[in-house]
Amino acid sequence: MIDKNDFVMNHGFQCPDCKTLISYNDELFINFFKSNLVNCVYCQKQLNIWKIFKDFVNHSVFGEHYTLLGCRYRFKEININPLEKFTLDLTEEVGDGYLLFINYNSYFGGVFPAEFIKIIPPSSILPKRIELYGCIPDKDKPVTETRVRIFYCYAPSQVIDDLSMRLILDAFQKYYENNYRHMVISASTAVEIAQHNFFSKILKTDRVSDDKIKTFLKDNATFSSQLKVLLPTLADKMKFPMLNEQIKNDLINLRKDRDYLVHKGELKKDWDVDKIKNELISSLFAIKYYKLVLDGV
Ligand SMILES: [Zn+2]
């Protein structure tokens, strides 16, 4: 049963044409990888979800962009009394994942929920148990028990436990902090892990040992030759969809940016935010692609 005061919010985006909410799910990605375009299930308009996702990243207000990565966005209501403490315990909901974002609001006046911060921990991870206090904004205006709305977003354990997803989440966080150097390192490592895992599994055969495949991928097939030669060859022979040219080029650019960065400590002089953002979105798509093709797309 859904508690109307405590529920997971729908994850999706609005169709630019008919404005209906389209849920994020693997089906969207599968259709995109097969044909580069996805039809809106309501008005049938063809949508470029890569571009929609890219636009979405700049326009989210409450941390919704994390839902692209499988993070959950949740709504809850609580009552807080004036001058009283309230312990908000999200341990059960968040589980072994972690909280990315939280917002409290008493929309219609009343007490203002203030957060107690006793010790500032040496960590950017938000606590799952939060002590709130019902402040009276204006001592001359009496207030009573107040309904407070809470929005929060958390990364579930499935995202945290998967290293490539954990790193691409880190890359998105760094993008929002304008820390583009860190973003490039995290996104590039996330793709490298997903790509290595993909080729290790897809090349697996009884005739060649796992160690030989590992050595081949490490010493004989560079990152870009895996993308430019190995992947299209296997896609043709094994009849799975190929990554589109734009995503492939973004991954190769990301790799070049990463190599320059680790050698020089800085991004190339001609870098710009839009190019880096393309690389971030394409990294997410590539990780989804490698996972979905292994699942049998
Ligand atoms: Zn539509």
PDB file of C-alpha atoms and ligand atoms in Angstrom:
ATOM      1  CA  MET A   1       0.000   0.000   0.000  1.00  0.00           C
ATOM      2  CA  ILE A   2       1.301   3.469  -0.847  1.00  0.00           C
ATOM      3  CA  ASP A   3       1.356   5.927   2.047  1.00  0.00           C
ATOM      4  CA  LYS A   4       0.285   9.179   0.434  1.00  0.00           C
ATOM      5  CA  ASN A   5       2.507  11.073   2.853  1.00  0.00           C
ATOM      6  CA  ASP A   6       5.624   9.023   2.162  1.00  0.00           C
ATOM      7  CA  PHE A   7       6.308   7.771  -1.346  1.00  0.00           C
ATOM      8  CA  VAL A   8       8.921   7.344  -4.060  1.00  0.00           C
ATOM      9  CA  MET A   9       8.334   9.956  -6.740  1.00  0.00           C
ATOM     10  CA  ASN A  10       7.994   9.103 -10.386  1.00  0.00           C
ATOM     11  CA  HIS A  11      11.290   9.318 -12.255  1.00  0.00           C
ATOM     12  CA  GLY A  12      11.050  10.678 -15.729  1.00  0.00           C
ATOM     13  CA  PHE A  13      10.989  13.599 -18.088  1.00  0.00           C
ATOM     14  CA  GLN A  14       8.286  15.540 -19.867  1.00  0.00           C
ATOM     15  CA  CYS A  15       7.728  14.860 -23.547  1.00  0.00           C
ATOM     16  CA  PRO A  16       8.621  18.228 -25.149  1.00  0.00           C
ATOM     17  CA  ASP A  17       5.535  17.951 -27.365  1.00  0.00           C
ATOM     18  CA  CYS A  18       2.612  16.543 -25.367  1.00  0.00           C
ATOM     19  CA  LYS A  19       4.155  17.318 -21.914  1.00  0.00           C
ATOM     20  CA  THR A  20       3.289  13.855 -20.559  1.00  0.00           C
ATOM     21  CA  LEU A  21       5.714  12.387 -18.021  1.00  0.00           C
ATOM     22  CA  ILE A  22       7.741   9.550 -19.548  1.00  0.00           C
ATOM     23  CA  SER A  23       9.355   7.230 -17.019  1.00  0.00           C
ATOM     24  CA  TYR A  24      13.055   6.466 -17.110  1.00  0.00           C
ATOM     25  CA  ASN A  25      13.539   2.805 -17.720  1.00  0.00           C
ATOM     26  CA  ASP A  26      15.861   0.478 -19.561  1.00  0.00           C
ATOM     27  CA  GLU A  27      13.340   0.174 -22.417  1.00  0.00           C
ATOM     28  CA  LEU A  28      14.036   3.813 -23.328  1.00  0.00           C
ATOM     29  CA  PHE A  29      17.768   3.149 -23.534  1.00  0.00           C
ATOM     30  CA  ILE A  30      17.269  -0.107 -25.476  1.00  0.00           C
ATOM     31  CA  ASN A  31      15.118   1.652 -28.089  1.00  0.00           C
ATOM     32  CA  PHE A  32      17.640   4.460 -28.333  1.00  0.00           C
ATOM     33  CA  PHE A  33      20.561   2.062 -28.887  1.00  0.00           C
ATOM     34  CA  LYS A  34      18.590   0.180 -31.542  1.00  0.00           C
ATOM     35  CA  SER A  35      17.413   3.196 -33.543  1.00  0.00           C
ATOM     36  CA  ASN A  36      18.853   6.415 -32.027  1.00  0.00           C
ATOM     37  CA  LEU A  37      15.328   7.721 -31.565  1.00  0.00           C
ATOM     38  CA  VAL A  38      12.568   6.847 -29.143  1.00  0.00           C
ATOM     39  CA  ASN A  39       8.873   7.428 -29.791  1.00  0.00           C
ATOM     40  CA  CYS A  40       6.871   9.143 -27.058  1.00  0.00           C
ATOM     41  CA  VAL A  41       4.477   6.419 -25.846  1.00  0.00           C
ATOM     42  CA  TYR A  42       1.654   8.979 -25.741  1.00  0.00           C
ATOM     43  CA  CYS A  43       1.929  11.266 -28.808  1.00  0.00           C
ATOM     44  CA  GLN A  44       4.392   9.102 -30.820  1.00  0.00           C
ATOM     45  CA  LYS A  45       6.691  12.055 -31.470  1.00  0.00           C
ATOM     46  CA  GLN A  46      10.282  10.953 -32.060  1.00  0.00           C
ATOM     47  CA  LEU A  47      12.534  11.936 -29.178  1.00  0.00           C
ATOM     48  CA  ASN A  48      16.298  12.120 -28.959  1.00  0.00           C
ATOM     49  CA  ILE A  49      16.694  11.035 -25.337  1.00  0.00           C
ATOM     50  CA  TRP A  50      20.426  11.782 -25.375  1.00  0.00           C
ATOM     51  CA  LYS A  51      19.632  15.451 -26.031  1.00  0.00           C
ATOM     52  CA  ILE A  52      16.685  15.486 -23.612  1.00  0.00           C
ATOM     53  CA  PHE A  53      18.902  14.067 -20.858  1.00  0.00           C
ATOM     54  CA  LYS A  54      21.577  16.637 -21.635  1.00  0.00           C
ATOM     55  CA  ASP A  55      19.079  19.518 -21.387  1.00  0.00           C
ATOM     56  CA  PHE A  56      17.598  18.029 -18.217  1.00  0.00           C
ATOM     57  CA  VAL A  57      20.945  18.114 -16.427  1.00  0.00           C
ATOM     58  CA  ASN A  58      20.936  21.930 -16.486  1.00  0.00           C
ATOM     59  CA  HIS A  59      17.336  22.457 -15.513  1.00  0.00           C
ATOM     60  CA  SER A  60      16.745  20.309 -12.462  1.00  0.00           C
ATOM     61  CA  VAL A  61      16.144  22.157  -9.203  1.00  0.00           C
ATOM     62  CA  PHE A  62      15.636  19.542  -6.499  1.00  0.00           C
ATOM     63  CA  GLY A  63      18.371  17.104  -7.431  1.00  0.00           C
ATOM     64  CA  GLU A  64      16.179  15.246  -9.938  1.00  0.00           C
ATOM     65  CA  HIS A  65      19.164  14.839 -12.270  1.00  0.00           C
ATOM     66  CA  TYR A  66      20.388  12.014 -10.036  1.00  0.00           C
ATOM     67  CA  THR A  67      17.354   9.975 -11.038  1.00  0.00           C
ATOM     68  CA  LEU A  68      19.018   9.530 -14.448  1.00  0.00           C
ATOM     69  CA  LEU A  69      21.504   7.315 -12.642  1.00  0.00           C
ATOM     70  CA  GLY A  70      18.956   5.181 -10.826  1.00  0.00           C
ATOM     71  CA  CYS A  71      18.865   7.311  -7.665  1.00  0.00           C
ATOM     72  CA  ARG A  72      15.484   7.641  -5.928  1.00  0.00           C
ATOM     73  CA  TYR A  73      13.625  10.834  -5.293  1.00  0.00           C
ATOM     74  CA  ARG A  74      11.206  10.715  -2.389  1.00  0.00           C
ATOM     75  CA  PHE A  75       8.571  12.812  -0.683  1.00  0.00           C
ATOM     76  CA  LYS A  76       7.551  12.705   2.981  1.00  0.00           C
ATOM     77  CA  GLU A  77       5.441  14.763   5.385  1.00  0.00           C
ATOM     78  CA  ILE A  78       6.015  15.132   9.133  1.00  0.00           C
ATOM     79  CA  ASN A  79       4.564  17.258  11.949  1.00  0.00           C
ATOM     80  CA  ILE A  80       6.839  19.497  14.009  1.00  0.00           C
ATOM     81  CA  ASN A  81       5.815  21.340  17.186  1.00  0.00           C
ATOM     82  CA  PRO A  82       7.101  24.813  18.110  1.00  0.00           C
ATOM     83  CA  LEU A  83      10.320  24.699  20.177  1.00  0.00           C
ATOM     84  CA  GLU A  84      10.465  20.912  20.065  1.00  0.00           C
ATOM     85  CA  LYS A  85      12.946  18.486  18.586  1.00  0.00           C
ATOM     86  CA  PHE A  86      12.026  15.998  15.897  1.00  0.00           C
ATOM     87  CA  THR A  87      14.323  13.163  14.835  1.00  0.00           C
ATOM     88  CA  LEU A  88      13.913  12.415  11.149  1.00  0.00           C
ATOM     89  CA  ASP A  89      15.106   8.860  10.653  1.00  0.00           C
ATOM     90  CA  LEU A  90      15.616   7.811   7.011  1.00  0.00           C
ATOM     91  CA  THR A  91      17.729   4.754   7.888  1.00  0.00           C
ATOM     92  CA  GLU A  92      15.119   2.279   6.656  1.00  0.00           C
ATOM     93  CA  GLU A  93      14.309   4.098   3.399  1.00  0.00           C
ATOM     94  CA  VAL A  94      17.904   4.834   2.405  1.00  0.00           C
ATOM     95  CA  GLY A  95      19.207   1.445   3.623  1.00  0.00           C
ATOM     96  CA  ASP A  96      22.826   0.818   2.616  1.00  0.00           C
ATOM     97  CA  GLY A  97      22.705   3.647   0.086  1.00  0.00           C
ATOM     98  CA  TYR A  98      23.355   7.272   0.905  1.00  0.00           C
ATOM     99  CA  LEU A  99      21.568  10.561   0.942  1.00  0.00           C
ATOM    100  CA  LEU A 100      22.482  13.033  -1.803  1.00  0.00           C
ATOM    101  CA  PHE A 101      20.098  15.895  -1.222  1.00  0.00           C
ATOM    102  CA  ILE A 102      17.391  16.957   1.252  1.00  0.00           C
ATOM    103  CA  ASN A 103      15.017  19.897   1.450  1.00  0.00           C
ATOM    104  CA  TYR A 104      12.518  20.844   4.226  1.00  0.00           C
ATOM    105  CA  ASN A 105       9.687  23.244   3.787  1.00  0.00           C
ATOM    106  CA  SER A 106       6.709  24.428   5.810  1.00  0.00           C
ATOM    107  CA  TYR A 107       4.939  25.966   2.833  1.00  0.00           C
ATOM    108  CA  PHE A 108       2.074  27.577   4.672  1.00  0.00           C
ATOM    109  CA  GLY A 109       3.906  29.243   7.540  1.00  0.00           C
ATOM    110  CA  GLY A 110       4.057  27.909  11.097  1.00  0.00           C
ATOM    111  CA  VAL A 111       7.285  26.618  12.602  1.00  0.00           C
ATOM    112  CA  PHE A 112      10.453  26.637  10.556  1.00  0.00           C
ATOM    113  CA  PRO A 113      12.362  23.327  10.606  1.00  0.00           C
ATOM    114  CA  ALA A 114      16.000  24.005  11.492  1.00  0.00           C
ATOM    115  CA  GLU A 115      18.610  21.270  11.362  1.00  0.00           C
ATOM    116  CA  PHE A 116      20.895  20.643  14.362  1.00  0.00           C
ATOM    117  CA  ILE A 117      24.487  20.311  13.309  1.00  0.00           C
ATOM    118  CA  LYS A 118      26.462  19.182  16.364  1.00  0.00           C
ATOM    119  CA  ILE A 119      29.677  18.027  14.749  1.00  0.00           C
ATOM    120  CA  ILE A 120      30.617  18.617  11.129  1.00  0.00           C
ATOM    121  CA  PRO A 121      31.857  15.220   9.996  1.00  0.00           C
ATOM    122  CA  PRO A 122      34.852  14.973   7.642  1.00  0.00           C
ATOM    123  CA  SER A 123      32.587  13.625   4.926  1.00  0.00           C
ATOM    124  CA  SER A 124      30.273  14.980   2.259  1.00  0.00           C
ATOM    125  CA  ILE A 125      27.781  12.164   2.901  1.00  0.00           C
ATOM    126  CA  LEU A 126      24.658  13.409   4.655  1.00  0.00           C
ATOM    127  CA  PRO A 127      23.531  11.572   7.821  1.00  0.00           C
ATOM    128  CA  LYS A 128      20.443   9.337   7.615  1.00  0.00           C
ATOM    129  CA  ARG A 129      19.246  10.439  11.078  1.00  0.00           C
ATOM    130  CA  ILE A 130      18.681  14.169  11.227  1.00  0.00           C
ATOM    131  CA  GLU A 131      17.643  16.185  14.273  1.00  0.00           C
ATOM    132  CA  LEU A 132      15.265  19.007  13.447  1.00  0.00           C
ATOM    133  CA  TYR A 133      14.033  21.794  15.708  1.00  0.00           C
ATOM    134  CA  GLY A 134      10.774  23.707  15.382  1.00  0.00           C
ATOM    135  CA  CYS A 135      11.893  27.357  15.274  1.00  0.00           C
ATOM    136  CA  ILE A 136       9.383  30.201  15.635  1.00  0.00           C
ATOM    137  CA  PRO A 137      10.195  32.665  12.832  1.00  0.00           C
ATOM    138  CA  ASP A 138       8.452  35.630  14.505  1.00  0.00           C
ATOM    139  CA  LYS A 139       8.160  35.634  18.320  1.00  0.00           C
ATOM    140  CA  ASP A 140       5.164  37.994  18.136  1.00  0.00           C
ATOM    141  CA  LYS A 141       3.173  35.553  16.007  1.00  0.00           C
ATOM    142  CA  PRO A 142       2.145  32.393  17.867  1.00  0.00           C
ATOM    143  CA  VAL A 143       2.369  29.163  15.876  1.00  0.00           C
ATOM    144  CA  THR A 144       1.122  25.642  16.434  1.00  0.00           C
ATOM    145  CA  GLU A 145       2.082  22.151  15.265  1.00  0.00           C
ATOM    146  CA  THR A 146       3.096  22.451  11.591  1.00  0.00           C
ATOM    147  CA  ARG A 147       3.052  20.096   8.630  1.00  0.00           C
ATOM    148  CA  VAL A 148       6.507  20.019   7.020  1.00  0.00           C
ATOM    149  CA  ARG A 149       7.182  18.637   3.557  1.00  0.00           C
ATOM    150  CA  ILE A 150      10.461  16.896   2.899  1.00  0.00           C
ATOM    151  CA  PHE A 151      11.979  16.092  -0.480  1.00  0.00           C
ATOM    152  CA  TYR A 152      15.066  13.989  -0.601  1.00  0.00           C
ATOM    153  CA  CYS A 153      17.127  12.049  -3.068  1.00  0.00           C
ATOM    154  CA  TYR A 154      19.326   9.066  -2.271  1.00  0.00           C
ATOM    155  CA  ALA A 155      21.599   6.679  -4.106  1.00  0.00           C
ATOM    156  CA  PRO A 156      20.377   3.127  -3.382  1.00  0.00           C
ATOM    157  CA  SER A 157      22.863   0.363  -2.607  1.00  0.00           C
ATOM    158  CA  GLN A 158      22.547  -1.015  -6.195  1.00  0.00           C
ATOM    159  CA  VAL A 159      24.145   2.206  -7.456  1.00  0.00           C
ATOM    160  CA  ILE A 160      26.758   2.427  -4.685  1.00  0.00           C
ATOM    161  CA  ASP A 161      27.813  -1.230  -4.996  1.00  0.00           C
ATOM    162  CA  ASP A 162      28.361  -1.046  -8.771  1.00  0.00           C
ATOM    163  CA  LEU A 163      31.732   0.702  -9.175  1.00  0.00           C
ATOM    164  CA  SER A 164      31.083   2.078 -12.669  1.00  0.00           C
ATOM    165  CA  MET A 165      27.727   3.528 -11.520  1.00  0.00           C
ATOM    166  CA  ARG A 166      29.279   4.836  -8.312  1.00  0.00           C
ATOM    167  CA  LEU A 167      31.961   6.643 -10.334  1.00  0.00           C
ATOM    168  CA  ILE A 168      29.575   8.096 -12.907  1.00  0.00           C
ATOM    169  CA  LEU A 169      27.462   9.382  -9.990  1.00  0.00           C
ATOM    170  CA  ASP A 170      30.648  10.948  -8.626  1.00  0.00           C
ATOM    171  CA  ALA A 171      31.283  12.489 -12.069  1.00  0.00           C
ATOM    172  CA  PHE A 172      27.794  14.087 -12.069  1.00  0.00           C
ATOM    173  CA  GLN A 173      28.359  15.441  -8.557  1.00  0.00           C
ATOM    174  CA  LYS A 174      31.686  16.963  -9.603  1.00  0.00           C
ATOM    175  CA  TYR A 175      30.075  18.440 -12.728  1.00  0.00           C
ATOM    176  CA  TYR A 176      27.592  20.290 -10.490  1.00  0.00           C
ATOM    177  CA  GLU A 177      30.463  21.497  -8.305  1.00  0.00           C
ATOM    178  CA  ASN A 178      32.196  22.891 -11.447  1.00  0.00           C
ATOM    179  CA  ASN A 179      35.081  20.561 -10.611  1.00  0.00           C
ATOM    180  CA  TYR A 180      35.618  19.472 -14.225  1.00  0.00           C
ATOM    181  CA  ARG A 181      39.050  17.903 -13.726  1.00  0.00           C
ATOM    182  CA  HIS A 182      37.678  15.509 -11.098  1.00  0.00           C
ATOM    183  CA  MET A 183      34.615  14.926 -13.318  1.00  0.00           C
ATOM    184  CA  VAL A 184      36.800  13.857 -16.252  1.00  0.00           C
ATOM    185  CA  ILE A 185      38.809  11.400 -14.116  1.00  0.00           C
ATOM    186  CA  SER A 186      35.666   9.838 -12.570  1.00  0.00           C
ATOM    187  CA  ALA A 187      33.702   9.603 -15.851  1.00  0.00           C
ATOM    188  CA  SER A 188      36.683   8.186 -17.721  1.00  0.00           C
ATOM    189  CA  THR A 189      37.359   5.557 -15.029  1.00  0.00           C
ATOM    190  CA  ALA A 190      33.646   4.650 -14.898  1.00  0.00           C
ATOM    191  CA  VAL A 191      33.601   4.010 -18.674  1.00  0.00           C
ATOM    192  CA  GLU A 192      36.897   2.119 -18.566  1.00  0.00           C
ATOM    193  CA  ILE A 193      35.549  -0.272 -15.891  1.00  0.00           C
ATOM    194  CA  ALA A 194      32.265  -0.854 -17.771  1.00  0.00           C
ATOM    195  CA  GLN A 195      34.059  -1.303 -21.102  1.00  0.00           C
ATOM    196  CA  HIS A 196      36.681  -3.686 -19.700  1.00  0.00           C
ATOM    197  CA  ASN A 197      33.985  -5.745 -17.993  1.00  0.00           C
ATOM    198  CA  PHE A 198      32.003  -5.842 -21.253  1.00  0.00           C
ATOM    199  CA  PHE A 199      34.889  -7.082 -23.434  1.00  0.00           C
ATOM    200  CA  SER A 200      36.120  -9.561 -20.793  1.00  0.00           C
ATOM    201  CA  LYS A 201      32.672 -11.167 -20.748  1.00  0.00           C
ATOM    202  CA  ILE A 202      31.796 -10.966 -24.433  1.00  0.00           C
ATOM    203  CA  LEU A 203      35.151 -12.393 -25.581  1.00  0.00           C
ATOM    204  CA  LYS A 204      34.960 -15.224 -23.057  1.00  0.00           C
ATOM    205  CA  THR A 205      35.390 -18.616 -24.655  1.00  0.00           C
ATOM    206  CA  ASP A 206      36.637 -22.060 -23.636  1.00  0.00           C
ATOM    207  CA  ARG A 207      39.502 -21.799 -26.155  1.00  0.00           C
ATOM    208  CA  VAL A 208      41.189 -18.740 -24.610  1.00  0.00           C
ATOM    209  CA  SER A 209      41.992 -18.320 -20.910  1.00  0.00           C
ATOM    210  CA  ASP A 210      40.660 -15.328 -18.963  1.00  0.00           C
ATOM    211  CA  ASP A 211      44.256 -14.228 -18.382  1.00  0.00           C
ATOM    212  CA  LYS A 212      44.999 -14.144 -22.129  1.00  0.00           C
ATOM    213  CA  ILE A 213      41.881 -12.048 -22.758  1.00  0.00           C
ATOM    214  CA  LYS A 214      42.947  -9.704 -19.958  1.00  0.00           C
ATOM    215  CA  THR A 215      46.441  -9.346 -21.459  1.00  0.00           C
ATOM    216  CA  PHE A 216      44.994  -8.811 -24.945  1.00  0.00           C
ATOM    217  CA  LEU A 217      42.724  -6.001 -23.716  1.00  0.00           C
ATOM    218  CA  LYS A 218      45.500  -4.418 -21.671  1.00  0.00           C
ATOM    219  CA  ASP A 219      48.440  -4.668 -24.084  1.00  0.00           C
ATOM    220  CA  ASN A 220      47.066  -5.234 -27.588  1.00  0.00           C
ATOM    221  CA  ALA A 221      43.758  -3.428 -27.867  1.00  0.00           C
ATOM    222  CA  THR A 222      43.905   0.178 -26.695  1.00  0.00           C
ATOM    223  CA  PHE A 223      40.803   1.924 -25.399  1.00  0.00           C
ATOM    224  CA  SER A 224      40.176   3.621 -28.748  1.00  0.00           C
ATOM    225  CA  SER A 225      40.862   0.487 -30.840  1.00  0.00           C
ATOM    226  CA  GLN A 226      38.398  -1.394 -28.621  1.00  0.00           C
ATOM    227  CA  LEU A 227      35.839   1.245 -29.593  1.00  0.00           C
ATOM    228  CA  LYS A 228      36.840   1.732 -33.228  1.00  0.00           C
ATOM    229  CA  VAL A 229      37.623  -1.850 -34.262  1.00  0.00           C
ATOM    230  CA  LEU A 230      36.610  -4.477 -31.725  1.00  0.00           C
ATOM    231  CA  LEU A 231      33.173  -3.132 -30.857  1.00  0.00           C
ATOM    232  CA  PRO A 232      31.823  -2.597 -34.431  1.00  0.00           C
ATOM    233  CA  THR A 233      33.237  -5.979 -35.514  1.00  0.00           C
ATOM    234  CA  LEU A 234      31.554  -7.805 -32.634  1.00  0.00           C
ATOM    235  CA  ALA A 235      28.321  -5.814 -33.114  1.00  0.00           C
ATOM    236  CA  ASP A 236      28.192  -6.918 -36.769  1.00  0.00           C
ATOM    237  CA  LYS A 237      29.091 -10.550 -36.121  1.00  0.00           C
ATOM    238  CA  MET A 238      26.963 -10.970 -33.002  1.00  0.00           C
ATOM    239  CA  LYS A 239      24.039  -8.827 -34.223  1.00  0.00           C
ATOM    240  CA  PHE A 240      23.829  -6.349 -31.390  1.00  0.00           C
ATOM    241  CA  PRO A 241      23.360  -2.569 -31.922  1.00  0.00           C
ATOM    242  CA  MET A 242      26.455  -0.379 -32.245  1.00  0.00           C
ATOM    243  CA  LEU A 243      27.041   2.724 -30.129  1.00  0.00           C
ATOM    244  CA  ASN A 244      26.272   5.746 -32.295  1.00  0.00           C
ATOM    245  CA  GLU A 245      29.128   7.856 -33.736  1.00  0.00           C
ATOM    246  CA  GLN A 246      28.530  10.825 -31.469  1.00  0.00           C
ATOM    247  CA  ILE A 247      28.759   8.779 -28.254  1.00  0.00           C
ATOM    248  CA  LYS A 248      31.807   6.927 -29.584  1.00  0.00           C
ATOM    249  CA  ASN A 249      33.541  10.234 -30.434  1.00  0.00           C
ATOM    250  CA  ASP A 250      32.659  11.722 -27.046  1.00  0.00           C
ATOM    251  CA  LEU A 251      34.236   8.702 -25.328  1.00  0.00           C
ATOM    252  CA  ILE A 252      37.400   9.069 -27.415  1.00  0.00           C
ATOM    253  CA  ASN A 253      37.528  12.804 -26.581  1.00  0.00           C
ATOM    254  CA  LEU A 254      36.984  12.020 -22.913  1.00  0.00           C
ATOM    255  CA  ARG A 255      39.882   9.586 -23.009  1.00  0.00           C
ATOM    256  CA  LYS A 256      42.130  12.227 -24.629  1.00  0.00           C
ATOM    257  CA  ASP A 257      41.069  14.795 -22.000  1.00  0.00           C
ATOM    258  CA  ARG A 258      41.820  12.287 -19.253  1.00  0.00           C
ATOM    259  CA  ASP A 259      45.271  11.451 -20.664  1.00  0.00           C
ATOM    260  CA  TYR A 260      46.198  15.115 -21.013  1.00  0.00           C
ATOM    261  CA  LEU A 261      44.923  15.810 -17.494  1.00  0.00           C
ATOM    262  CA  VAL A 262      46.901  13.060 -15.768  1.00  0.00           C
ATOM    263  CA  HIS A 263      50.089  14.160 -17.539  1.00  0.00           C
ATOM    264  CA  LYS A 264      49.705  17.949 -17.210  1.00  0.00           C
ATOM    265  CA  GLY A 265      47.427  18.333 -14.184  1.00  0.00           C
ATOM    266  CA  GLU A 266      45.150  20.675 -16.155  1.00  0.00           C
ATOM    267  CA  LEU A 267      42.516  20.415 -18.862  1.00  0.00           C
ATOM    268  CA  LYS A 268      43.552  21.359 -22.401  1.00  0.00           C
ATOM    269  CA  LYS A 269      43.422  25.093 -23.087  1.00  0.00           C
ATOM    270  CA  ASP A 270      40.644  24.710 -25.672  1.00  0.00           C
ATOM    271  CA  TRP A 271      38.239  22.819 -23.374  1.00  0.00           C
ATOM    272  CA  ASP A 272      34.726  24.111 -22.785  1.00  0.00           C
ATOM    273  CA  VAL A 273      31.838  23.159 -20.514  1.00  0.00           C
ATOM    274  CA  ASP A 274      29.543  22.045 -23.333  1.00  0.00           C
ATOM    275  CA  LYS A 275      32.126  19.575 -24.685  1.00  0.00           C
ATOM    276  CA  ILE A 276      32.770  18.192 -21.180  1.00  0.00           C
ATOM    277  CA  LYS A 277      29.018  17.887 -20.623  1.00  0.00           C
ATOM    278  CA  ASN A 278      28.635  15.904 -23.871  1.00  0.00           C
ATOM    279  CA  GLU A 279      31.338  13.568 -22.605  1.00  0.00           C
ATOM    280  CA  LEU A 280      29.533  13.158 -19.280  1.00  0.00           C
ATOM    281  CA  ILE A 281      26.167  12.298 -20.876  1.00  0.00           C
ATOM    282  CA  SER A 282      27.816   9.951 -23.387  1.00  0.00           C
ATOM    283  CA  SER A 283      29.666   8.214 -20.533  1.00  0.00           C
ATOM    284  CA  LEU A 284      26.360   7.465 -18.825  1.00  0.00           C
ATOM    285  CA  PHE A 285      24.880   6.182 -22.098  1.00  0.00           C
ATOM    286  CA  ALA A 286      27.953   4.015 -22.768  1.00  0.00           C
ATOM    287  CA  ILE A 287      27.764   2.428 -19.313  1.00  0.00           C
ATOM    288  CA  LYS A 288      24.062   1.672 -19.842  1.00  0.00           C
ATOM    289  CA  TYR A 289      24.874   0.302 -23.315  1.00  0.00           C
ATOM    290  CA  TYR A 290      27.566  -2.098 -22.079  1.00  0.00           C
ATOM    291  CA  LYS A 291      25.295  -3.406 -19.329  1.00  0.00           C
ATOM    292  CA  LEU A 292      22.237  -3.793 -21.585  1.00  0.00           C
ATOM    293  CA  VAL A 293      24.142  -5.517 -24.416  1.00  0.00           C
ATOM    294  CA  LEU A 294      25.563  -7.996 -21.899  1.00  0.00           C
ATOM    295  CA  ASP A 295      21.980  -8.564 -20.685  1.00  0.00           C
ATOM    296  CA  GLY A 296      21.109  -9.672 -24.208  1.00  0.00           C
ATOM    297  CA  VAL A 297      19.896  -6.632 -26.153  1.00  0.00           C
TER     298      VAL A 297
HETATM  299 ZN    ZN B   1       4.559  13.074 -26.328  1.00  0.00          ZN
END
